[in-house]
């Protein structure tokens, strides 16, 4: 299950120098194309509401093998998302379009990183594809 946090619905409309020109729907199309090659089923969701993301993470147990999460700004602030990831126990891959470590200092901190399997950032839409491949690796190789 791919989860996308706040403002990612604005992709492709502003800040193309940071986030690229693709919309979130364009990214979803690319993810689905790669998922078809891998034979993986994908659910793709976005919310601007922290609690909704928490509810989706809680609901992942028994329904999804892996969560691929671009928590956007909540990455840097949300104890609630971190607790939900830890509580659900579903392996979670943290992804970002931009290289958060090369940006403002407040983006260097991820509240969720310690409870995620790993982090992929800085590759634009390819971060999503690499996130999918990491999820596939976690599931198929049982790693
Ligand atoms: O690089 C990423 O994927 C981020 O998760 C994107 C978040 C940012 O807060 C994180 O630090 C890194 C921001 C998503 C908002 O996207 C926008 C898209 C178009 C215009 C404005 C914001």
Short mmCIF file of N, CA and C and ligand atoms in Angstrom, two decimals:
data_model
loop_
_atom_site.label_atom_id
_atom_site.label_comp_id
_atom_site.label_asym_id
_atom_site.label_seq_id
_atom_site.Cartn_x
_atom_site.Cartn_y
_atom_site.Cartn_z
N UNK A 1 0.84 -1.19 0.00
CA UNK A 1 0.00 0.00 0.00
C UNK A 1 0.89 1.25 0.00
N UNK A 2 0.70 2.08 -1.01
CA UNK A 2 1.39 3.37 -1.06
C UNK A 2 0.54 4.41 -0.35
N UNK A 3 1.13 5.10 0.61
CA UNK A 3 0.44 6.20 1.28
C UNK A 3 1.21 7.50 1.06
N UNK A 4 0.47 8.53 0.73
CA UNK A 4 1.04 9.84 0.45
C UNK A 4 0.42 10.88 1.37
N UNK A 5 1.29 11.69 1.98
CA UNK A 5 0.84 12.66 2.96
C UNK A 5 0.48 14.02 2.38
N UNK A 6 0.44 15.02 3.26
CA UNK A 6 -0.14 16.32 2.92
C UNK A 6 0.58 17.05 1.79
N UNK A 7 -0.24 17.67 0.96
CA UNK A 7 0.17 18.54 -0.14
C UNK A 7 0.72 17.79 -1.35
N UNK A 8 0.88 16.48 -1.23
CA UNK A 8 1.38 15.75 -2.41
C UNK A 8 0.35 15.73 -3.54
N UNK A 9 -0.90 16.06 -3.21
CA UNK A 9 -1.91 16.24 -4.27
C UNK A 9 -1.61 17.48 -5.13
N UNK A 10 -0.69 18.32 -4.67
CA UNK A 10 -0.33 19.53 -5.43
C UNK A 10 0.83 19.30 -6.40
N UNK A 11 1.39 18.11 -6.37
CA UNK A 11 2.54 17.83 -7.24
C UNK A 11 2.23 18.17 -8.69
N UNK A 12 3.23 18.71 -9.37
CA UNK A 12 3.07 19.04 -10.78
C UNK A 12 2.50 20.42 -11.02
N UNK A 13 2.04 21.06 -9.93
CA UNK A 13 1.44 22.39 -10.10
C UNK A 13 2.37 23.51 -9.64
N UNK A 14 3.23 23.19 -8.65
CA UNK A 14 4.16 24.19 -8.11
C UNK A 14 5.49 23.53 -7.75
N UNK A 15 6.51 24.35 -7.56
CA UNK A 15 7.85 23.90 -7.16
C UNK A 15 8.38 22.74 -8.00
N UNK A 16 8.29 22.83 -9.34
CA UNK A 16 8.80 21.71 -10.18
C UNK A 16 10.29 21.52 -10.04
N UNK A 17 11.03 22.59 -9.64
CA UNK A 17 12.48 22.45 -9.49
C UNK A 17 12.83 21.55 -8.31
N UNK A 18 11.93 21.45 -7.35
CA UNK A 18 12.18 20.58 -6.18
C UNK A 18 11.53 19.22 -6.39
N UNK A 19 10.28 19.20 -6.86
CA UNK A 19 9.52 17.95 -6.86
C UNK A 19 9.23 17.38 -8.25
N UNK A 20 9.70 18.07 -9.30
CA UNK A 20 9.48 17.57 -10.65
C UNK A 20 8.14 18.04 -11.21
N UNK A 21 7.88 17.63 -12.44
CA UNK A 21 6.69 18.10 -13.15
C UNK A 21 5.54 17.10 -13.14
N UNK A 22 5.80 15.90 -12.65
CA UNK A 22 4.75 14.88 -12.66
C UNK A 22 3.72 15.15 -11.56
N UNK A 23 2.47 14.83 -11.85
CA UNK A 23 1.44 14.86 -10.82
C UNK A 23 1.48 13.54 -10.04
N UNK A 24 0.75 13.52 -8.93
CA UNK A 24 0.71 12.27 -8.16
C UNK A 24 0.04 11.16 -8.98
N UNK A 25 -0.93 11.53 -9.82
CA UNK A 25 -1.56 10.52 -10.69
C UNK A 25 -0.56 9.97 -11.70
N UNK A 26 0.31 10.85 -12.24
CA UNK A 26 1.36 10.38 -13.16
C UNK A 26 2.26 9.37 -12.45
N UNK A 27 2.62 9.70 -11.21
CA UNK A 27 3.49 8.80 -10.43
C UNK A 27 2.80 7.47 -10.20
N UNK A 28 1.51 7.54 -9.88
CA UNK A 28 0.75 6.30 -9.66
C UNK A 28 0.78 5.41 -10.92
N UNK A 29 0.65 6.04 -12.09
CA UNK A 29 0.69 5.28 -13.35
C UNK A 29 2.03 4.55 -13.48
N UNK A 30 3.12 5.25 -13.16
CA UNK A 30 4.46 4.64 -13.27
C UNK A 30 4.62 3.50 -12.27
N UNK A 31 4.12 3.72 -11.06
CA UNK A 31 4.20 2.67 -10.03
C UNK A 31 3.42 1.44 -10.48
N UNK A 32 2.22 1.67 -11.02
CA UNK A 32 1.39 0.53 -11.45
C UNK A 32 2.03 -0.24 -12.60
N UNK A 33 2.72 0.49 -13.49
CA UNK A 33 3.39 -0.18 -14.61
C UNK A 33 4.49 -1.11 -14.09
N UNK A 34 5.27 -0.63 -13.14
CA UNK A 34 6.34 -1.46 -12.58
C UNK A 34 5.76 -2.60 -11.74
N UNK A 35 4.67 -2.31 -11.03
CA UNK A 35 4.03 -3.35 -10.21
C UNK A 35 3.52 -4.48 -11.10
N UNK A 36 3.00 -4.12 -12.30
CA UNK A 36 2.50 -5.15 -13.22
C UNK A 36 3.64 -6.05 -13.66
N UNK A 37 4.82 -5.46 -13.91
CA UNK A 37 5.98 -6.28 -14.28
C UNK A 37 6.37 -7.24 -13.16
N UNK A 38 6.23 -6.76 -11.92
CA UNK A 38 6.63 -7.58 -10.77
C UNK A 38 5.52 -8.54 -10.34
N UNK A 39 4.32 -8.33 -10.87
CA UNK A 39 3.18 -9.14 -10.44
C UNK A 39 2.71 -8.75 -9.05
N UNK A 40 2.88 -7.49 -8.70
CA UNK A 40 2.48 -7.01 -7.37
C UNK A 40 1.18 -6.21 -7.47
N UNK A 41 0.35 -6.36 -6.47
CA UNK A 41 -0.88 -5.56 -6.39
C UNK A 41 -0.59 -4.30 -5.59
N UNK A 42 -1.12 -3.19 -6.07
CA UNK A 42 -0.84 -1.91 -5.42
C UNK A 42 -2.13 -1.17 -5.10
N UNK A 43 -2.17 -0.62 -3.89
CA UNK A 43 -3.20 0.34 -3.48
C UNK A 43 -2.48 1.68 -3.34
N UNK A 44 -3.08 2.75 -3.83
CA UNK A 44 -2.38 4.04 -3.86
C UNK A 44 -3.31 5.10 -3.27
N UNK A 45 -2.91 5.71 -2.18
CA UNK A 45 -3.79 6.67 -1.49
C UNK A 45 -3.04 7.94 -1.10
N UNK A 46 -3.78 9.02 -0.98
CA UNK A 46 -3.21 10.29 -0.51
C UNK A 46 -4.19 10.93 0.45
N UNK A 47 -3.65 11.54 1.52
CA UNK A 47 -4.51 12.31 2.42
C UNK A 47 -3.74 13.50 2.98
N UNK A 48 -4.47 14.58 3.19
CA UNK A 48 -3.90 15.75 3.87
C UNK A 48 -4.15 15.69 5.37
N UNK A 49 -4.81 14.62 5.82
CA UNK A 49 -5.25 14.53 7.22
C UNK A 49 -4.42 13.48 7.96
N UNK A 50 -3.73 13.91 8.98
CA UNK A 50 -2.83 13.01 9.73
C UNK A 50 -3.59 11.79 10.26
N UNK A 51 -4.76 12.04 10.85
CA UNK A 51 -5.52 10.95 11.45
C UNK A 51 -5.98 9.92 10.43
N UNK A 52 -6.25 10.38 9.22
CA UNK A 52 -6.67 9.44 8.18
C UNK A 52 -5.50 8.51 7.81
N UNK A 53 -4.30 9.08 7.73
CA UNK A 53 -3.11 8.27 7.45
C UNK A 53 -2.90 7.26 8.58
N UNK A 54 -3.09 7.71 9.82
CA UNK A 54 -2.96 6.80 10.97
C UNK A 54 -3.95 5.65 10.84
N UNK A 55 -5.19 5.98 10.49
CA UNK A 55 -6.22 4.94 10.36
C UNK A 55 -5.87 3.95 9.25
N UNK A 56 -5.36 4.44 8.14
CA UNK A 56 -4.97 3.55 7.04
C UNK A 56 -3.81 2.65 7.45
N UNK A 57 -2.85 3.22 8.19
CA UNK A 57 -1.71 2.39 8.64
C UNK A 57 -2.22 1.31 9.60
N UNK A 58 -3.08 1.69 10.52
CA UNK A 58 -3.65 0.69 11.46
C UNK A 58 -4.37 -0.42 10.71
N UNK A 59 -5.06 -0.04 9.62
CA UNK A 59 -5.85 -1.01 8.87
C UNK A 59 -5.04 -1.90 7.95
N UNK A 60 -3.74 -1.64 7.86
CA UNK A 60 -2.91 -2.39 6.89
C UNK A 60 -2.63 -3.82 7.35
N UNK A 61 -2.69 -4.04 8.65
CA UNK A 61 -2.33 -5.36 9.18
C UNK A 61 -3.26 -6.44 8.62
N UNK A 62 -2.69 -7.47 8.02
CA UNK A 62 -3.50 -8.56 7.47
C UNK A 62 -4.06 -8.26 6.09
N UNK A 63 -3.93 -7.01 5.63
CA UNK A 63 -4.48 -6.65 4.32
C UNK A 63 -3.40 -6.32 3.30
N UNK A 64 -2.29 -5.77 3.79
CA UNK A 64 -1.19 -5.39 2.90
C UNK A 64 0.12 -5.96 3.45
N UNK A 65 0.98 -6.39 2.53
CA UNK A 65 2.26 -6.99 2.96
C UNK A 65 3.25 -5.93 3.40
N UNK A 66 3.24 -4.80 2.71
CA UNK A 66 4.23 -3.75 2.97
C UNK A 66 3.54 -2.39 2.75
N UNK A 67 3.95 -1.40 3.53
CA UNK A 67 3.53 -0.02 3.30
C UNK A 67 4.71 0.76 2.72
N UNK A 68 4.47 1.50 1.67
CA UNK A 68 5.47 2.43 1.14
C UNK A 68 4.92 3.83 1.42
N UNK A 69 5.63 4.57 2.24
CA UNK A 69 5.06 5.79 2.81
C UNK A 69 5.88 7.03 2.48
N UNK A 70 5.24 7.96 1.74
CA UNK A 70 5.78 9.32 1.66
C UNK A 70 4.91 10.17 2.58
N UNK A 71 5.35 10.33 3.80
CA UNK A 71 4.55 11.04 4.81
C UNK A 71 4.63 12.55 4.65
N UNK A 72 5.40 13.01 3.64
CA UNK A 72 5.56 14.45 3.36
C UNK A 72 5.94 15.19 4.65
N UNK A 73 5.31 16.32 4.93
CA UNK A 73 5.74 17.12 6.09
C UNK A 73 5.54 16.39 7.42
N UNK A 74 4.58 15.46 7.47
CA UNK A 74 4.36 14.70 8.72
C UNK A 74 5.57 13.84 9.09
N UNK A 75 6.42 13.56 8.09
CA UNK A 75 7.66 12.83 8.35
C UNK A 75 8.42 13.46 9.52
N UNK A 76 8.43 14.79 9.51
CA UNK A 76 9.30 15.53 10.42
C UNK A 76 8.62 15.88 11.75
N UNK A 77 7.34 15.56 11.86
CA UNK A 77 6.58 16.02 13.04
C UNK A 77 5.77 14.94 13.75
N UNK A 78 5.46 13.84 13.06
CA UNK A 78 4.34 13.04 13.54
C UNK A 78 4.72 11.83 14.42
N UNK A 79 4.55 12.00 15.71
CA UNK A 79 4.67 10.87 16.63
C UNK A 79 3.53 9.89 16.38
N UNK A 80 2.37 10.43 15.98
CA UNK A 80 1.20 9.57 15.74
C UNK A 80 1.45 8.59 14.59
N UNK A 81 2.07 9.05 13.52
CA UNK A 81 2.39 8.13 12.42
C UNK A 81 3.42 7.10 12.86
N UNK A 82 4.42 7.57 13.57
CA UNK A 82 5.45 6.64 14.06
C UNK A 82 4.84 5.56 14.95
N UNK A 83 3.97 5.96 15.87
CA UNK A 83 3.34 4.99 16.76
C UNK A 83 2.46 4.01 15.99
N UNK A 84 1.78 4.52 14.95
CA UNK A 84 0.90 3.65 14.14
C UNK A 84 1.73 2.61 13.39
N UNK A 85 2.86 3.04 12.82
CA UNK A 85 3.74 2.10 12.09
C UNK A 85 4.25 1.03 13.05
N UNK A 86 4.70 1.47 14.22
CA UNK A 86 5.22 0.52 15.21
C UNK A 86 4.12 -0.44 15.66
N UNK A 87 2.92 0.09 15.85
CA UNK A 87 1.81 -0.73 16.37
C UNK A 87 1.33 -1.74 15.35
N UNK A 88 1.27 -1.35 14.08
CA UNK A 88 0.70 -2.25 13.08
C UNK A 88 1.65 -3.39 12.74
N UNK A 89 2.95 -3.11 12.85
CA UNK A 89 3.93 -4.17 12.60
C UNK A 89 4.11 -4.50 11.13
N UNK A 90 3.42 -3.80 10.24
CA UNK A 90 3.58 -4.04 8.80
C UNK A 90 4.86 -3.33 8.35
N UNK A 91 5.79 -4.09 7.70
CA UNK A 91 7.03 -3.44 7.27
C UNK A 91 6.75 -2.21 6.41
N UNK A 92 7.44 -1.13 6.72
CA UNK A 92 7.17 0.16 6.06
C UNK A 92 8.45 0.73 5.49
N UNK A 93 8.36 1.14 4.22
CA UNK A 93 9.49 1.76 3.53
C UNK A 93 9.21 3.26 3.43
N UNK A 94 10.10 4.07 3.98
CA UNK A 94 9.96 5.53 3.92
C UNK A 94 10.54 6.03 2.59
N UNK A 95 9.76 6.83 1.88
CA UNK A 95 10.28 7.39 0.63
C UNK A 95 10.04 8.91 0.58
N UNK A 96 10.91 9.57 -0.19
CA UNK A 96 10.75 11.00 -0.49
C UNK A 96 11.22 11.27 -1.90
N UNK A 97 10.55 12.19 -2.55
CA UNK A 97 10.98 12.62 -3.88
C UNK A 97 12.32 13.34 -3.81
N UNK A 98 12.44 14.27 -2.88
CA UNK A 98 13.64 15.08 -2.76
C UNK A 98 14.62 14.44 -1.77
N UNK A 99 15.87 14.90 -1.84
CA UNK A 99 16.86 14.47 -0.85
C UNK A 99 16.70 15.34 0.38
N UNK A 100 15.93 14.85 1.34
CA UNK A 100 15.60 15.65 2.52
C UNK A 100 16.86 16.05 3.31
N UNK A 101 17.92 15.27 3.18
CA UNK A 101 19.15 15.54 3.94
C UNK A 101 19.96 16.68 3.33
N UNK A 102 19.64 17.03 2.10
CA UNK A 102 20.34 18.14 1.43
C UNK A 102 19.53 19.43 1.50
N UNK A 103 18.47 19.41 2.28
CA UNK A 103 17.57 20.57 2.34
C UNK A 103 17.63 21.21 3.75
N UNK A 104 16.61 21.95 4.13
CA UNK A 104 16.62 22.64 5.42
C UNK A 104 16.83 21.63 6.56
N UNK A 105 17.42 22.14 7.64
CA UNK A 105 17.78 21.25 8.75
C UNK A 105 16.56 20.51 9.33
N UNK A 106 15.41 21.19 9.36
CA UNK A 106 14.24 20.53 9.97
C UNK A 106 13.81 19.30 9.16
N UNK A 107 14.24 19.25 7.88
CA UNK A 107 13.89 18.06 7.07
C UNK A 107 14.88 16.92 7.26
N UNK A 108 15.97 17.17 7.99
CA UNK A 108 16.95 16.11 8.22
C UNK A 108 16.44 15.11 9.25
N UNK A 109 15.47 15.54 10.04
CA UNK A 109 14.93 14.67 11.09
C UNK A 109 13.69 13.95 10.57
N UNK A 110 13.70 12.63 10.70
CA UNK A 110 12.50 11.86 10.39
C UNK A 110 12.01 11.19 11.66
N UNK A 111 10.77 11.52 12.04
CA UNK A 111 10.18 10.86 13.22
C UNK A 111 9.90 9.39 12.94
N UNK A 112 9.71 9.06 11.66
CA UNK A 112 9.28 7.70 11.32
C UNK A 112 10.43 6.76 10.98
N UNK A 113 11.61 7.32 10.64
CA UNK A 113 12.72 6.48 10.17
C UNK A 113 13.06 5.33 11.13
N UNK A 114 13.08 5.57 12.45
CA UNK A 114 13.47 4.48 13.34
C UNK A 114 12.52 3.27 13.33
N UNK A 115 11.29 3.48 12.87
CA UNK A 115 10.35 2.34 12.85
C UNK A 115 10.10 1.84 11.42
N UNK A 116 10.85 2.40 10.47
CA UNK A 116 10.74 1.94 9.08
C UNK A 116 11.86 0.97 8.76
N UNK A 117 11.64 0.15 7.71
CA UNK A 117 12.69 -0.80 7.30
C UNK A 117 13.87 -0.09 6.67
N UNK A 118 13.58 1.00 5.98
CA UNK A 118 14.64 1.77 5.35
C UNK A 118 14.07 3.02 4.75
N UNK A 119 14.97 3.84 4.22
CA UNK A 119 14.55 5.13 3.66
C UNK A 119 15.15 5.31 2.27
N UNK A 120 14.32 5.77 1.34
CA UNK A 120 14.78 6.09 -0.02
C UNK A 120 14.40 7.54 -0.29
N UNK A 121 15.37 8.35 -0.66
CA UNK A 121 15.05 9.76 -0.93
C UNK A 121 15.97 10.34 -1.98
N UNK A 122 15.44 11.31 -2.71
CA UNK A 122 16.28 12.08 -3.61
C UNK A 122 16.23 11.68 -5.07
N UNK A 123 15.38 10.74 -5.43
CA UNK A 123 15.37 10.23 -6.80
C UNK A 123 14.10 10.58 -7.57
N UNK A 124 13.35 11.56 -7.07
CA UNK A 124 12.14 11.95 -7.77
C UNK A 124 11.17 10.77 -7.87
N UNK A 125 10.54 10.63 -9.03
CA UNK A 125 9.58 9.54 -9.21
C UNK A 125 10.24 8.18 -9.01
N UNK A 126 11.55 8.11 -9.27
CA UNK A 126 12.25 6.82 -9.09
C UNK A 126 12.28 6.41 -7.62
N UNK A 127 12.14 7.36 -6.71
CA UNK A 127 12.05 6.98 -5.29
C UNK A 127 10.84 6.08 -5.07
N UNK A 128 9.76 6.37 -5.81
CA UNK A 128 8.55 5.54 -5.70
C UNK A 128 8.80 4.15 -6.29
N UNK A 129 9.49 4.10 -7.43
CA UNK A 129 9.77 2.81 -8.07
C UNK A 129 10.73 2.00 -7.18
N UNK A 130 11.75 2.67 -6.65
CA UNK A 130 12.68 1.98 -5.76
C UNK A 130 11.97 1.53 -4.48
N UNK A 131 11.02 2.34 -4.02
CA UNK A 131 10.22 1.97 -2.86
C UNK A 131 9.42 0.71 -3.12
N UNK A 132 8.84 0.63 -4.31
CA UNK A 132 8.09 -0.57 -4.71
C UNK A 132 9.02 -1.77 -4.76
N UNK A 133 10.20 -1.58 -5.35
CA UNK A 133 11.14 -2.70 -5.46
C UNK A 133 11.63 -3.13 -4.08
N UNK A 134 11.83 -2.17 -3.18
CA UNK A 134 12.21 -2.51 -1.79
C UNK A 134 11.09 -3.30 -1.12
N UNK A 135 9.85 -2.88 -1.35
CA UNK A 135 8.70 -3.58 -0.78
C UNK A 135 8.63 -5.02 -1.31
N UNK A 136 8.88 -5.15 -2.61
CA UNK A 136 8.86 -6.47 -3.25
C UNK A 136 9.96 -7.36 -2.65
N UNK A 137 11.12 -6.76 -2.44
CA UNK A 137 12.25 -7.48 -1.85
C UNK A 137 11.90 -7.94 -0.44
N UNK A 138 11.31 -7.03 0.34
CA UNK A 138 10.92 -7.36 1.72
C UNK A 138 9.94 -8.53 1.72
N UNK A 139 8.98 -8.49 0.80
CA UNK A 139 7.92 -9.52 0.75
C UNK A 139 8.46 -10.85 0.20
N UNK A 140 9.06 -10.78 -1.00
CA UNK A 140 9.43 -12.02 -1.71
C UNK A 140 10.64 -12.68 -1.07
N UNK A 141 11.64 -11.86 -0.73
CA UNK A 141 12.85 -12.44 -0.13
C UNK A 141 12.65 -12.62 1.38
N UNK A 142 11.50 -12.15 1.88
CA UNK A 142 11.19 -12.26 3.31
C UNK A 142 12.30 -11.65 4.16
N UNK A 143 12.82 -10.52 3.71
CA UNK A 143 13.96 -9.87 4.39
C UNK A 143 13.46 -8.77 5.32
O1 LIG B 1 10.52 15.07 -0.94
C1 LIG B 1 9.46 14.61 -0.51
O2 LIG B 1 8.85 13.70 -1.04
C2 LIG B 1 8.82 15.26 0.73
O3 LIG B 1 8.20 14.23 1.49
C3 LIG B 1 7.79 16.25 0.21
C4 LIG B 1 7.13 17.06 1.32
C5 LIG B 1 8.18 17.69 2.23
O4 LIG B 1 7.55 18.34 3.33
C6 LIG B 1 9.17 16.67 2.76
O5 LIG B 1 10.13 17.33 3.55
C7 LIG B 1 9.84 15.95 1.63
C8 LIG B 1 6.28 18.19 0.72
C9 LIG B 1 5.21 17.72 -0.19
C10 LIG B 1 4.49 18.92 -0.73
O6 LIG B 1 4.55 18.88 -2.13
C11 LIG B 1 4.30 20.03 -2.83
C12 LIG B 1 4.12 19.88 -4.18
C13 LIG B 1 3.87 20.97 -4.94
C14 LIG B 1 3.82 22.23 -4.38
C15 LIG B 1 4.00 22.38 -3.03
C16 LIG B 1 4.25 21.27 -2.25
#
